[in-house]
XYZ file of C-alpha atoms in Angstrom:
269
model
C 5.315 -23.403 -34.445
C 4.651 -19.824 -35.405
C 1.095 -20.652 -36.429
C 0.503 -22.324 -33.079
C 1.897 -19.352 -31.144
C -0.338 -16.948 -33.053
C -3.511 -18.817 -32.043
C -3.541 -17.308 -28.555
C -2.655 -13.874 -29.965
C -5.753 -14.053 -32.204
C -7.891 -14.613 -29.095
C -6.078 -11.718 -27.409
C -6.864 -9.456 -30.374
C -10.535 -10.370 -30.247
C -10.643 -9.704 -26.505
C -9.006 -6.268 -26.996
C -11.026 -5.015 -29.963
C -8.135 -5.511 -32.413
C -5.941 -3.045 -30.528
C -2.429 -4.035 -31.660
C -0.745 -1.617 -29.234
C -2.488 -3.300 -26.287
C -1.745 -6.777 -27.621
C 1.975 -6.062 -28.031
C 1.977 -4.570 -24.515
C 0.463 -7.799 -23.148
C 2.831 -9.952 -25.191
C 5.896 -8.091 -23.939
C 4.604 -8.136 -20.378
C 4.170 -11.898 -20.611
C 7.698 -12.137 -22.000
C 9.114 -10.205 -19.046
C 7.790 -12.943 -16.772
C 9.782 -15.618 -18.593
C 8.350 -19.090 -17.966
C 7.766 -18.893 -14.208
C 5.907 -15.561 -13.972
C 4.532 -15.198 -17.500
C 0.906 -15.783 -16.474
C 1.140 -13.290 -13.603
C 2.690 -10.682 -15.919
C -0.014 -11.241 -18.524
C -2.683 -10.842 -15.874
C -0.986 -7.633 -14.690
C -1.054 -6.169 -18.218
C -4.697 -7.126 -18.725
C -5.682 -5.588 -15.373
C -3.687 -2.420 -16.159
C -4.600 -1.398 -19.733
C -2.043 0.474 -21.809
C -4.515 3.310 -22.430
C -4.338 4.091 -18.685
C -0.534 3.800 -18.548
C -0.286 6.085 -21.610
C -1.969 8.914 -19.705
C 1.062 8.978 -17.373
C 3.666 8.333 -20.042
C 6.149 10.982 -18.838
C 5.878 10.201 -15.132
C 7.934 7.160 -14.104
C 6.728 7.273 -10.492
C 3.094 7.033 -11.580
C 3.831 4.222 -14.046
C 5.694 2.309 -11.341
C 2.889 3.019 -8.875
C 0.332 1.622 -11.317
C 2.329 -1.508 -12.130
C 3.569 -2.323 -8.619
C 0.178 -1.486 -7.112
C -1.716 -3.591 -9.650
C 0.766 -6.405 -9.036
C -0.292 -6.398 -5.362
C 3.130 -5.309 -4.096
C 2.009 -2.062 -2.428
C -0.546 -3.542 -0.067
C 1.722 -3.672 2.986
C 3.502 -1.494 5.548
C 6.480 0.579 4.378
C 8.821 2.959 6.167
C 11.034 4.019 3.213
C 10.291 7.132 1.169
C 10.161 5.505 -2.284
C 7.627 2.706 -1.619
C 5.565 5.106 0.514
C 5.414 7.527 -2.435
C 4.355 4.718 -4.790
C 1.733 3.589 -2.300
C 0.312 7.108 -2.028
C 0.226 7.551 -5.823
C -1.380 4.164 -6.340
C -4.186 4.764 -3.852
C -5.132 7.870 -5.832
C -4.816 6.212 -9.262
C -6.622 3.076 -8.157
C -9.615 5.141 -7.083
C -9.430 7.365 -10.183
C -9.526 4.455 -12.646
C -11.428 1.987 -10.432
C -8.637 -0.575 -10.711
C -8.492 -4.037 -9.227
C -5.027 -5.469 -8.409
C -4.086 -9.091 -8.953
C -3.240 -11.359 -6.022
C 0.271 -10.866 -4.695
C 0.697 -14.622 -4.285
C 0.523 -14.999 -8.070
C 4.199 -14.021 -8.184
C 7.010 -16.518 -7.719
C 10.519 -15.742 -6.435
C 11.772 -19.251 -5.668
C 14.408 -20.750 -7.969
C 14.944 -17.393 -9.665
C 18.175 -15.441 -9.860
C 17.716 -12.024 -8.181
C 18.051 -10.298 -11.573
C 14.895 -12.167 -12.657
C 12.833 -11.336 -9.568
C 9.423 -9.977 -10.623
C 10.098 -6.755 -8.700
C 13.110 -6.017 -10.914
C 11.322 -7.062 -14.098
C 8.376 -4.789 -13.263
C 10.762 -1.861 -12.647
C 12.418 -2.549 -16.016
C 9.059 -2.901 -17.748
C 8.025 0.484 -16.334
C 11.174 2.029 -17.809
C 10.425 0.467 -21.198
C 6.856 1.787 -21.239
C 7.996 5.283 -20.232
C 10.791 5.461 -22.826
C 8.859 4.058 -25.772
C 5.556 5.599 -26.756
C 3.658 3.595 -29.399
C 5.969 0.669 -28.886
C 4.088 -1.627 -31.275
C 4.628 0.782 -34.172
C 8.341 1.088 -33.408
C 8.755 -2.679 -33.157
C 6.793 -3.525 -36.282
C 8.744 -1.016 -38.360
C 12.173 -2.134 -37.112
C 14.079 -3.673 -40.014
C 16.976 -5.291 -38.194
C 17.690 -7.130 -34.981
C 20.003 -4.280 -33.974
C 17.132 -1.775 -34.174
C 15.071 -3.962 -31.851
C 17.966 -4.323 -29.423
C 18.246 -0.524 -29.184
C 14.572 -0.257 -28.187
C 15.298 -2.461 -25.178
C 18.426 -0.660 -23.971
C 16.948 0.235 -20.588
C 18.045 0.106 -16.977
C 16.464 0.761 -13.616
C 17.148 3.908 -11.605
C 16.953 5.128 -8.031
C 15.665 2.659 -5.449
C 16.111 -0.426 -7.625
C 19.817 0.187 -8.115
C 20.296 -0.911 -4.499
C 17.394 -3.349 -4.105
C 16.137 -6.590 -5.623
C 13.064 -6.689 -3.373
C 11.419 -4.323 -0.898
C 13.383 -3.709 2.319
C 16.475 -5.815 1.524
C 19.178 -3.373 0.474
C 22.081 -4.589 -1.662
C 25.256 -3.126 -3.116
C 24.593 -0.688 -6.010
C 24.321 -2.586 -9.273
C 23.168 -1.745 -12.773
C 20.182 -3.830 -13.840
C 19.881 -3.782 -17.607
C 18.181 -6.218 -19.948
C 20.779 -8.752 -21.077
C 21.074 -9.789 -24.705
C 19.802 -13.290 -24.022
C 16.699 -11.847 -22.314
C 16.063 -9.487 -25.251
C 16.476 -12.368 -27.689
C 13.935 -14.396 -25.708
C 11.489 -11.478 -25.945
C 12.014 -11.291 -29.700
C 11.475 -15.028 -30.166
C 8.428 -15.443 -27.934
C 6.692 -12.050 -28.017
C 7.755 -10.008 -31.032
C 8.177 -12.558 -33.831
C 4.754 -14.258 -33.396
C 2.976 -10.880 -33.136
C 4.778 -9.488 -36.192
C 4.070 -12.671 -38.146
C 0.350 -12.569 -37.294
C 0.150 -8.852 -38.093
C 1.584 -9.501 -41.547
C -0.759 -12.424 -42.082
C -3.907 -10.495 -41.086
C -2.863 -7.363 -42.974
C -2.055 -9.373 -46.087
C 1.537 -8.151 -45.958
C 4.022 -10.908 -46.779
C 6.913 -8.550 -45.958
C 6.083 -8.571 -42.207
C 5.793 -12.373 -42.201
C 9.129 -12.643 -43.997
C 10.732 -10.161 -41.595
C 9.526 -12.200 -38.604
C 11.130 -15.356 -40.003
C 14.305 -13.463 -40.911
C 14.584 -12.285 -37.301
C 14.543 -15.910 -36.146
C 17.291 -16.686 -38.636
C 19.396 -13.772 -37.318
C 19.040 -14.800 -33.669
C 21.405 -17.310 -32.051
C 19.945 -20.720 -31.245
C 18.407 -21.200 -27.821
C 20.122 -23.417 -25.296
C 18.179 -25.787 -23.061
C 17.988 -29.467 -22.104
C 15.786 -30.336 -25.106
C 18.204 -28.824 -27.613
C 21.103 -30.548 -25.875
C 19.386 -33.848 -26.666
C 19.111 -32.857 -30.322
C 22.773 -31.895 -30.469
C 23.738 -35.310 -29.077
C 22.213 -36.899 -32.180
C 24.050 -34.400 -34.428
C 21.064 -32.215 -35.282
C 22.093 -28.921 -36.899
C 21.160 -25.948 -34.740
C 22.532 -22.811 -36.375
C 20.008 -20.186 -35.297
C 16.734 -19.597 -33.434
C 14.741 -20.730 -36.461
C 16.387 -24.154 -36.164
C 16.013 -24.328 -32.383
C 12.334 -23.357 -32.529
C 11.699 -26.043 -35.134
C 13.449 -28.694 -33.044
C 11.545 -27.668 -29.913
C 8.301 -28.067 -31.842
C 9.301 -31.504 -33.103
C 10.232 -32.624 -29.599
C 7.054 -31.284 -27.972
C 4.631 -32.538 -30.625
C 6.222 -35.816 -31.657
C 9.123 -37.033 -29.487
C 7.610 -36.468 -26.048
C 4.209 -37.671 -27.296
C 5.855 -40.810 -28.767
C 4.343 -40.132 -32.185
C 7.408 -41.393 -34.039
C 5.411 -43.021 -36.833
C 3.588 -39.737 -37.517
C 6.916 -37.880 -37.807
C 8.818 -38.165 -41.093
C 12.136 -38.067 -39.230
C 11.073 -40.729 -36.733
C 9.647 -42.862 -39.521
C 12.921 -42.750 -41.459
C 14.912 -43.720 -38.357
C 12.620 -46.637 -37.533
C 12.619 -47.790 -41.162
C 16.363 -48.426 -40.919
């Protein structure tokens, strides 16, 4: 499963001149979109290169302006001070860097909990980028799951404490990254990138560390894994759950039982 996940990262590396910082930035951005908005988030990161964001590293307003503007969320009428400020900043930055935003309709809000709305995830992503310069280096050198968790201890400020979307004000609420969300980022964005980095650099220690992270993480919980548990499959950690997801996707759902050693043994009985 890891090898399969790294295939698209190899193409990403080639497209970005082997810039690992940019690739990790795209991978994390895609992770922030979860399943529903992952393609839109990836497109946002590709349309807003990290080298541009890095020039405004200490200015949260400009980072938010770049990300929200490039996401297509600032192309409308506002009457509140914060979005108006972002809009003004973005118009300047867009012209300065000759940027092209993605289509606003690429984003999906339906069937999402408010905490997962793309507006909130973009605000959180902006905080992460501002707080962590050279994020790839910090991630790749982290030795424990706890060290990675600390890198993602972020929360939104200001406007987003009382909003989930533009205009609609809500009661003040902290909006941090939950542990389950961080674990999903580690599984889907960090582990494959770390594994590929070790493989291409000829460093077995990074590959081993990537697999060890999966073994430290709790198992995922979804309808596919529930099916496995009903037939008494052992799911102790994320390494197990990832393996079972791969088996289900490549063999069970494709009805390739005879090509699967487990399926073959069951049928042989």
